[in-house]
Every structure is written in C-alpha cells, then in structure tokens.
Short mmCIF file of C-alpha atoms in Angstrom, two decimals:
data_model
loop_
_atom_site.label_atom_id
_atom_site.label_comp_id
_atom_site.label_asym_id
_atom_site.label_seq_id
_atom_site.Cartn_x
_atom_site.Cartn_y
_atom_site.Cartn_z
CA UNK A 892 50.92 -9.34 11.36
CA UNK A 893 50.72 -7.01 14.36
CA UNK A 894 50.25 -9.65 17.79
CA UNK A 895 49.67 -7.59 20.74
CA UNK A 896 47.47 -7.76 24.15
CA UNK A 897 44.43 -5.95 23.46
CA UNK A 898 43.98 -5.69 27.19
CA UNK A 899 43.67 -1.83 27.29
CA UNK A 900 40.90 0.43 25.51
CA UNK A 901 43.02 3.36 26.18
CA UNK A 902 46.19 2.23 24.74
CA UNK A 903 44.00 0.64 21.69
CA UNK A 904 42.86 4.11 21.10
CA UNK A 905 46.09 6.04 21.35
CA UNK A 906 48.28 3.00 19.34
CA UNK A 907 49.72 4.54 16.58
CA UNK A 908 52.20 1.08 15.39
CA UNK A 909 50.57 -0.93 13.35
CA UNK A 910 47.70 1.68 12.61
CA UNK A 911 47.10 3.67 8.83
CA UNK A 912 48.26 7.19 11.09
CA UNK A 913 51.91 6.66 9.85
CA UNK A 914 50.54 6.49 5.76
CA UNK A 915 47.73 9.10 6.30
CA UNK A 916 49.07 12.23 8.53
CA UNK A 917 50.55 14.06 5.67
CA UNK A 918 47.30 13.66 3.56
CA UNK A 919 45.20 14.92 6.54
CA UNK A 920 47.35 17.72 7.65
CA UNK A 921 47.05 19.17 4.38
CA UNK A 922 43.16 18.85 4.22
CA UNK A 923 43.31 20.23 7.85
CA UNK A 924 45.81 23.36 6.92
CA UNK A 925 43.77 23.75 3.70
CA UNK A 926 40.31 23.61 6.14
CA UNK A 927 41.66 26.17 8.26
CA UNK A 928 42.93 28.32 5.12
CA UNK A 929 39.64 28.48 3.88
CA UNK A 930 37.94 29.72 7.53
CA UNK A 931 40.72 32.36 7.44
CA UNK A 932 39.66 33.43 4.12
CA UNK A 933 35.93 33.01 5.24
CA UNK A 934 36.30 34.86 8.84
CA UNK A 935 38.63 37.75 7.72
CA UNK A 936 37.83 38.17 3.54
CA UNK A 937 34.46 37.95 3.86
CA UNK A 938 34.11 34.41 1.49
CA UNK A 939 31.02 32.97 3.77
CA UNK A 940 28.53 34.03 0.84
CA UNK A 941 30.25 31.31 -1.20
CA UNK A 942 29.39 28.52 1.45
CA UNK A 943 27.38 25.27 0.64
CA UNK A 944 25.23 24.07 2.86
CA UNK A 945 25.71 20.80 4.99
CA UNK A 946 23.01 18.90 2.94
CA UNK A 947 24.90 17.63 -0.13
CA UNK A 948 27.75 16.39 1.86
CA UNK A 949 25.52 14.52 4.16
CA UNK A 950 24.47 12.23 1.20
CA UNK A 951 27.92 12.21 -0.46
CA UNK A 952 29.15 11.23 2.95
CA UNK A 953 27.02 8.75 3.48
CA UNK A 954 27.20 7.70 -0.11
CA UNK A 955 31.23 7.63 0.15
CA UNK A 956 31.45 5.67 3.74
CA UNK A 957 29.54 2.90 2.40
CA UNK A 958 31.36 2.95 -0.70
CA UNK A 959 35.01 2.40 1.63
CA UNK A 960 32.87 -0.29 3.50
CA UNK A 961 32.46 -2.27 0.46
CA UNK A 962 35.91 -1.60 -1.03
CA UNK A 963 37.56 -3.04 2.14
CA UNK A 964 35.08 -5.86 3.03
CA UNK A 965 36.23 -7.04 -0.69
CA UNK A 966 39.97 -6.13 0.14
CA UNK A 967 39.59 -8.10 3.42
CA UNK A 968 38.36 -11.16 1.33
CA UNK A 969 41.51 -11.26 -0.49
CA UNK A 970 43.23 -10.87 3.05
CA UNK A 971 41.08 -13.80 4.79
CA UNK A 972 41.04 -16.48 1.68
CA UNK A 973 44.98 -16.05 1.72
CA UNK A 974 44.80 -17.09 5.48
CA UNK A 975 42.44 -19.84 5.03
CA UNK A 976 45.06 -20.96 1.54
CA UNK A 977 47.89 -20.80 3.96
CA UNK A 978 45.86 -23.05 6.75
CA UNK A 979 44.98 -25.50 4.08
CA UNK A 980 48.60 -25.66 3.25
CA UNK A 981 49.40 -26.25 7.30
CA UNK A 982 47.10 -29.34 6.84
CA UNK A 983 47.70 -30.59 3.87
CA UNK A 984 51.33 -31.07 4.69
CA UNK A 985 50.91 -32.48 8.02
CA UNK A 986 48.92 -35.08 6.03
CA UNK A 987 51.08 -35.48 3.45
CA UNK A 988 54.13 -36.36 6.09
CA UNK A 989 52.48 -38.77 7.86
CA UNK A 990 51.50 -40.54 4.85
CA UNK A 991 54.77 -40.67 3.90
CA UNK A 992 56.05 -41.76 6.92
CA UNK A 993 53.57 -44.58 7.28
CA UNK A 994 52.80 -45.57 3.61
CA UNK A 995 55.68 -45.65 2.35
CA UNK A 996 57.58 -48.95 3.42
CA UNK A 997 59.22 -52.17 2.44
CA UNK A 998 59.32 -55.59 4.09
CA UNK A 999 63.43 -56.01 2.73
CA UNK A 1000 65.48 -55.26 5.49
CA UNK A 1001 68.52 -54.10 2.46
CA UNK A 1002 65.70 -51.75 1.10
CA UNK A 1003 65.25 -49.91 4.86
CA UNK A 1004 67.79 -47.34 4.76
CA UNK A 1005 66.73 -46.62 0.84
CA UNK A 1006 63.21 -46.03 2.13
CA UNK A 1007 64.41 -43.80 4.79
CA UNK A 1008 66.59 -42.14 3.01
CA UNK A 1009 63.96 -41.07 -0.19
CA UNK A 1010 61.13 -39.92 2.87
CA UNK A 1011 63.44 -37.82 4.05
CA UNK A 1012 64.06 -36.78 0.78
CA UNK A 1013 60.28 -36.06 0.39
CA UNK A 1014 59.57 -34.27 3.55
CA UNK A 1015 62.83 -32.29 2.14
CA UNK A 1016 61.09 -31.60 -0.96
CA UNK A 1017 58.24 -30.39 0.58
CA UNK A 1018 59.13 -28.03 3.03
CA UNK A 1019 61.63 -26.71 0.11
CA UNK A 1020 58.02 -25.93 -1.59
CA UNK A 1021 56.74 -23.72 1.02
CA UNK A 1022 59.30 -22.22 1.26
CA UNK A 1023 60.14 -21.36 -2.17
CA UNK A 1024 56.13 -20.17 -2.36
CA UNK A 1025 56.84 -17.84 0.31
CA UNK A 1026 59.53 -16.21 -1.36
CA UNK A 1027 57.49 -16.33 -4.70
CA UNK A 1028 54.68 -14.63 -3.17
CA UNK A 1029 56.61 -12.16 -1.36
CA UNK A 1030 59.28 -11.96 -4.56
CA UNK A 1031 62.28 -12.97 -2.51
CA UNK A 1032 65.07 -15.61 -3.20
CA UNK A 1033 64.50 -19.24 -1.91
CA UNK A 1034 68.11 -19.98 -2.34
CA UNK A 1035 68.74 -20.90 1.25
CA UNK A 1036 65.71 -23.33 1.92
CA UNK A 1037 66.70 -24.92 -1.36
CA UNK A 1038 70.13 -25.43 -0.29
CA UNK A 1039 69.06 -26.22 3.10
CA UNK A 1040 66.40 -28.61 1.97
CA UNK A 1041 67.23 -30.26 -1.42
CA UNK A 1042 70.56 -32.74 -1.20
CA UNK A 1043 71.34 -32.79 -4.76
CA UNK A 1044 73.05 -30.71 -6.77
CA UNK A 1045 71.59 -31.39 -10.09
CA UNK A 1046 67.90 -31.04 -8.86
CA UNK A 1047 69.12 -27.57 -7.24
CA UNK A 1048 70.93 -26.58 -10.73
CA UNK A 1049 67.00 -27.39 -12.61
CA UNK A 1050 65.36 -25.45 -10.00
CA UNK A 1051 67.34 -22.39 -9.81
CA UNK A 1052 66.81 -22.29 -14.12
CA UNK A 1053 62.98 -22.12 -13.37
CA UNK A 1054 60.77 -19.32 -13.29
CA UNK A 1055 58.18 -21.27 -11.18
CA UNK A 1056 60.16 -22.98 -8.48
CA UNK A 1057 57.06 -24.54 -6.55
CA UNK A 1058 56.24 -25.78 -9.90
CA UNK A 1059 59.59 -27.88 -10.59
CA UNK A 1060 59.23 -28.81 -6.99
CA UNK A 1061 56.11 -30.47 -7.27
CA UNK A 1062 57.19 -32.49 -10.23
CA UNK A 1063 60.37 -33.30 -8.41
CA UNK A 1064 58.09 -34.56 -5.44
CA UNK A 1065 56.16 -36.32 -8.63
CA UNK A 1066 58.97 -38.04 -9.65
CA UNK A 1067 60.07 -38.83 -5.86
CA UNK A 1068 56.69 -40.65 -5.67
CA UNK A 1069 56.98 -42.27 -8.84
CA UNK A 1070 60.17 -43.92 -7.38
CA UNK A 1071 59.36 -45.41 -4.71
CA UNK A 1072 56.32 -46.76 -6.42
CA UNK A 1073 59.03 -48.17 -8.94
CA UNK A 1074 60.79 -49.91 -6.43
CA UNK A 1075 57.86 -51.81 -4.74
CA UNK A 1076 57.96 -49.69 -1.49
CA UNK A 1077 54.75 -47.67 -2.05
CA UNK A 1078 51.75 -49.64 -3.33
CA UNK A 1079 49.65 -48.91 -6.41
CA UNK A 1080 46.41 -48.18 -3.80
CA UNK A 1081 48.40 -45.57 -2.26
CA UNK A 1082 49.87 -43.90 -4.56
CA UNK A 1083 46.49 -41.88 -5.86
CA UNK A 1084 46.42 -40.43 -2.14
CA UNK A 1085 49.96 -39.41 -1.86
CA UNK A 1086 48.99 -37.90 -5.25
CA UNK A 1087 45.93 -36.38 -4.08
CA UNK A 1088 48.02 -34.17 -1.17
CA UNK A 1089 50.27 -33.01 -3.84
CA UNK A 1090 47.59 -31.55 -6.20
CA UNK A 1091 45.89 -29.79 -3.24
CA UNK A 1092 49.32 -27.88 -2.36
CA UNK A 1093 49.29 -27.04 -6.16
CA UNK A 1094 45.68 -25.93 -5.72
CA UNK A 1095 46.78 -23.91 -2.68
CA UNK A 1096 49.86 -22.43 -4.85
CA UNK A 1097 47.23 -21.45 -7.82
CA UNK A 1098 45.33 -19.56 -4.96
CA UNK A 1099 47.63 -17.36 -3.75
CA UNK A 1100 49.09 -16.68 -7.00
CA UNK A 1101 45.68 -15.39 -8.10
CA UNK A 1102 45.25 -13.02 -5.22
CA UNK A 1103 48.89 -11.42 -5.98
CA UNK A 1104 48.32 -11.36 -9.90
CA UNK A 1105 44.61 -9.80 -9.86
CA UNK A 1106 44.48 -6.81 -7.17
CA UNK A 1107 41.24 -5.01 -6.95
CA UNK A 1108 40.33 -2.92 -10.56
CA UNK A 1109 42.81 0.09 -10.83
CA UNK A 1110 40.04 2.70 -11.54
CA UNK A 1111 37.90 1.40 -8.89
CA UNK A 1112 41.20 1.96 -6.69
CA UNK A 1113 41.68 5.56 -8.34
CA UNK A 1114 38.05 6.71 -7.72
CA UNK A 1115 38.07 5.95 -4.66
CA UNK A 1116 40.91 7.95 -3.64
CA UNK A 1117 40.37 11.01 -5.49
CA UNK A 1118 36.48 11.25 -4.40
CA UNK A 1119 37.97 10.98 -0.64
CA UNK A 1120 40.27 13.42 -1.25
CA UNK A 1121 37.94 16.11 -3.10
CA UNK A 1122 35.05 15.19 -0.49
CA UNK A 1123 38.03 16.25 2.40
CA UNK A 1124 39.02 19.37 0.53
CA UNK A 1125 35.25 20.41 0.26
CA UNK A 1126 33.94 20.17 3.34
CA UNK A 1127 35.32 23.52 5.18
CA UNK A 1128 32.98 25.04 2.14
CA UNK A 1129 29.70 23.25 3.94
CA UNK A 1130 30.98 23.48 7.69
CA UNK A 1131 33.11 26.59 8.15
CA UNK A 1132 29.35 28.89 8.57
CA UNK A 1133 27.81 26.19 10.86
CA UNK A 1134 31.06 25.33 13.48
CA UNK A 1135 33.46 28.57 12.96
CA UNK A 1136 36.54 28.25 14.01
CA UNK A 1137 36.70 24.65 14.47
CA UNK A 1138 36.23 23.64 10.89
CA UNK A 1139 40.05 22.36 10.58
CA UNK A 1140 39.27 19.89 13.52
CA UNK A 1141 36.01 18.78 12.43
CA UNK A 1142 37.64 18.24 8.97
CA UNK A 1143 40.46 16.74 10.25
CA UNK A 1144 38.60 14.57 12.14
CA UNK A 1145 36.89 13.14 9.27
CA UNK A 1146 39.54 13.08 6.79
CA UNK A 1147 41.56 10.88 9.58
CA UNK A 1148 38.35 8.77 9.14
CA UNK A 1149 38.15 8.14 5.30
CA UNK A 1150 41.91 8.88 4.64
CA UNK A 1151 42.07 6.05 7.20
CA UNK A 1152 39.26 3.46 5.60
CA UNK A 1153 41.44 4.39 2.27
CA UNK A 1154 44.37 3.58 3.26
CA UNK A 1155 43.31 0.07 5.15
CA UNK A 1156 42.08 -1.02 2.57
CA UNK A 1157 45.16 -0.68 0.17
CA UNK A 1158 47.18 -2.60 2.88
CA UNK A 1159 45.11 -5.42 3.41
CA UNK A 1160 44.27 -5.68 -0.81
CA UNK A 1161 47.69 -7.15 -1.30
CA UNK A 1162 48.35 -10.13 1.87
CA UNK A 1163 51.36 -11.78 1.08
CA UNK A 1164 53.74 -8.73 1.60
CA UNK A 1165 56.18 -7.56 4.42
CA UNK A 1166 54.60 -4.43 5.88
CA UNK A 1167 52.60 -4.97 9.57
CA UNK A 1168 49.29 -6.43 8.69
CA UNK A 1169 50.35 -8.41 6.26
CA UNK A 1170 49.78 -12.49 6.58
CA UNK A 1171 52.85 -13.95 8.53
CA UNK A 1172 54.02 -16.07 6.03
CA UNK A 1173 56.95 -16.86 7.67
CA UNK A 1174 55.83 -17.87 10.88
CA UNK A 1175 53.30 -20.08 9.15
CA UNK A 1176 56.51 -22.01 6.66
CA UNK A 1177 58.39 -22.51 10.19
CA UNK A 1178 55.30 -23.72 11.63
CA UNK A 1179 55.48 -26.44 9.33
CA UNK A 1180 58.95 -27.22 9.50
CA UNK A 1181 58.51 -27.89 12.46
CA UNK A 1182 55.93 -29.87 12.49
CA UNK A 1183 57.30 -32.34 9.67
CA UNK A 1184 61.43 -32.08 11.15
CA UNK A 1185 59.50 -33.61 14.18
CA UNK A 1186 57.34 -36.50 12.53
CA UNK A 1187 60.54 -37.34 10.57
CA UNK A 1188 61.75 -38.06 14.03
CA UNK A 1189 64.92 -35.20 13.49
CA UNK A 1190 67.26 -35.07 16.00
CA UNK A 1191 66.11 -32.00 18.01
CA UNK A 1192 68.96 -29.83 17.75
CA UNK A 1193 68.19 -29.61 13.45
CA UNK A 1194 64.64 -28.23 14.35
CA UNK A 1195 64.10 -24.65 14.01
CA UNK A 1196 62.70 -22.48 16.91
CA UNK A 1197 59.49 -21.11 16.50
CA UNK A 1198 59.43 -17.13 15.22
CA UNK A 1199 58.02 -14.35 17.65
CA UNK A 1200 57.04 -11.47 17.25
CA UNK A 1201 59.55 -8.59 16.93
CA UNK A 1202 58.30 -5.38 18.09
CA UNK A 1203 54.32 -6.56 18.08
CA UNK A 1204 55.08 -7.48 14.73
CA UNK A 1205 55.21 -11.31 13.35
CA UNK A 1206 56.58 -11.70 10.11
#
C-alpha cells in the first residue's frame, strides 16, 4: 500500500510511483504513434475523406467511461471488503487474547505454570494462523511463523502435510481449547465464547479466500480491454479533421485516461498481492503480534518492531 504525505497538489499530479503510468506508457505510446501515423497519412496522402465525425465517439465515450466506472467501483469492493476482513481479524484476535488470558485459569497453585504454559501456547497458535493466511493468500511459505510460533514438532510435521494450513490450525486451537476445558481450567460457560472467536477468524479466512478464488468474470475483463483499446486506436479517425496536428496529444491524452481506469482496476481486482496498492498484509499480521506478544506480558525484547514503509510503499 503506497503511504505518502499528500501535502502537495503539484507533486500529486506529477507522481509517477505508485501510479498505473509504469503498466500503461507502452499501450499509450503506441495509440499516440499510431494517432500521429494516421494525421501523417491524413495531412500529406490526402485520407481526410475517410474521417468520422466526432459524434459516435462522443456516445461510445461516454458509454465506455461509465462502463470503467462500474468495473472499478466493483473491483474496489473486492479491495475494501478485504480491508474490512483483515480489520475484523485485528479485532477478533485482540478479543480472543484477552479472553484467553483472563478466562482461562485455575485456583491449583501446581496447575499455574500448566495454564500458562497452554495460553501461551494459544496466543502461539493464533498468531501462527495469521500468519500462515497471509502467506496462503499471497501463495508464500509460512514455514518461519510456524517454526517461530508452534513449539512442537509433531503439530509442525501435521501442518506442513496440509494443503489448508489455517485450517489444521484452527482445529489445533480446537483441540487446545478442548484441553484446558478437560482439565477444569476453562469452564463449560466459557468455552462457547472462546469458540465463538475462533469461528469468526474461520469466517474471516472463508472471506478472503473467496475474493482470491472468484476474480471479476474473464470476458467482462476481456471486453473491457479490447473496446478501450479499439475506442483509442479510432479516435485520430473522428479528431484528426477537427484539431490537426494535435490529434496524437489529444489521443494520448485520453488513452492515458482509459488505459489508466483499465489498468486500476486490474490492480485493485486482486487485494491480497505484493505489488503497491495492494492491502498491507504484512503490516496488519505484525500489528497483531504485537498486540497479543504484549497482552501475553512478553518480555519486550521478543516483540517485533512495527513495519514502515519502504520507499512510500508498506507491505
């Protein structure tokens, strides 16, 4: 996610990082060579009896710009319920923590180090499950939060054979509860609510996995960019007899325009992945680490730093 002062219109309007120009420019300096091909041919061959007039392109225009507008307002829905999935997850395990922390308990002084020992275990578990649906999302390995996060080396063997590793990890954190409800130290009242945080970060999981599995209709994506790209390539045929010589700039003007609602779309359509606008997954998973290393009462020096942006960018 590009994080930068927006404290200057002129350097907003000359940014090029972080902005569509670096995927578009080849697509409209061809439409802008090919415009000022065709008012070459018009000026000096004598094609200007073949010209359109500006009328039909008016309406496709118009037709076509509100046609991008709904293509990306439904691409940016994708983009903003993965944000508001990710929040939820912030919150949920936050929640989750502290009811572990606080729920979780036994009156036996023999039993105190067990019970500290198996919520550690669980605040392990979880942040191993953010992790490991960060990497799923953004098809990466978890190995390292695993080994960082999960103590045993049999639950680590399971996990590794699964195709669905938030999936074993939230019956692992099942089974976790299950324990400590076996042993007396979590009581039968609480144990629906521990419950109920663990089926909302499954809920979150199912979420996100349905944004990355069902992108916008392919043929919706392919007319899209073919009628922006034909619209482009027609236009010096409508402009070149009413603005001369500057047909490639007018052209190139507007093909920066839809080549650039296009192409802003495609990058938002898909959230969870590493390019600049993307969602900062990664920043959002240390968040939380953070957050629950610190209610577990870690010693400071085993809580990460938070992540800032490298170059205006925040992964």
């Amino acid at each position: 996610m590009i994080v930068t002062e927006k404290d200057s219109w002129l350097r907003m309007v000359f940014a090029v990082h972080g902005t569509t120009l670096g995927k578009i420019w080849p697509r409209v300096l061809f439409v802008t060579a090919f415009a000022a091909l065709m008012t070459y041919a018009s000026n000096e061959l004598g094609l200007h009896k073949y010209s359109l007039t500006t009328a039909p392109f008016t309406v496709v225009g118009l037709a076509l710009a509100i046609f991008l507008g709904f293509r990306n307002s439904a691409a940016y829905d994708r983009y903003w319920e993965g944000r508001k999935l990710w929040g939820s997850m912030v919150n949920v395990t936050r929640t989750f923590a502290v009811q572990i922390l606080t729920v979780i308990q036994t009156e036996n002084d023999s039993d105190a180090d067990g019970v500290k020992h198996l919520q550690n275990e669980l605040i392990g578990s979880i942040l191993a499950y953010v992790n490991a649906l960060r990497h799923r999302l953004r098809d990466s390995d978890p190995s390292a939060e695993l080994n960082e996060y999960i103590e045993e080396a049999s639950v680590l063997e399971t996990l590794q054979r699964q195709s669905n590793i938030p999936v074993a990890l939230s019956r692992h954190i099942g089974e976790q509860l299950a324990k400590a409800s076996s042993k007396g130290w979590l009581d039968k009242f609480h144990l629906p609510l521990l419950h109920n945080n663990l089926t909302e970060m499954v809920a979150v999981q199912g979420g996100c996995e349905r944004i990355k599995s069902t992108p916008i209709p392919f043929t919706y994506s392919v007319l899209t960019h073919r009628t922006v790209m034909l619209y482009c390539l027609a236009l010096p045929c409508g402009l070149h007899d009413t603005v001369g010589i500057l047909t490639p700039l007018v052209v190139g003007f507007v093909a920066y325009t839809f080549f650039g609602l296009d192409a802003v779309g495609d990058e938002i359509e898909q959230p969870f992945g590493l390019e600049d606008n993307h969602l900062p997954l990664h920043a959002i998973t240390r968040t939380i680490e953070i957050n629950l290393l610190e209610l577990a009462a870690r010693d400071s020096t085993d809580i990460p730093s938070p992540l800032v942006p490298v170059g205006h960018v925040l992964k």
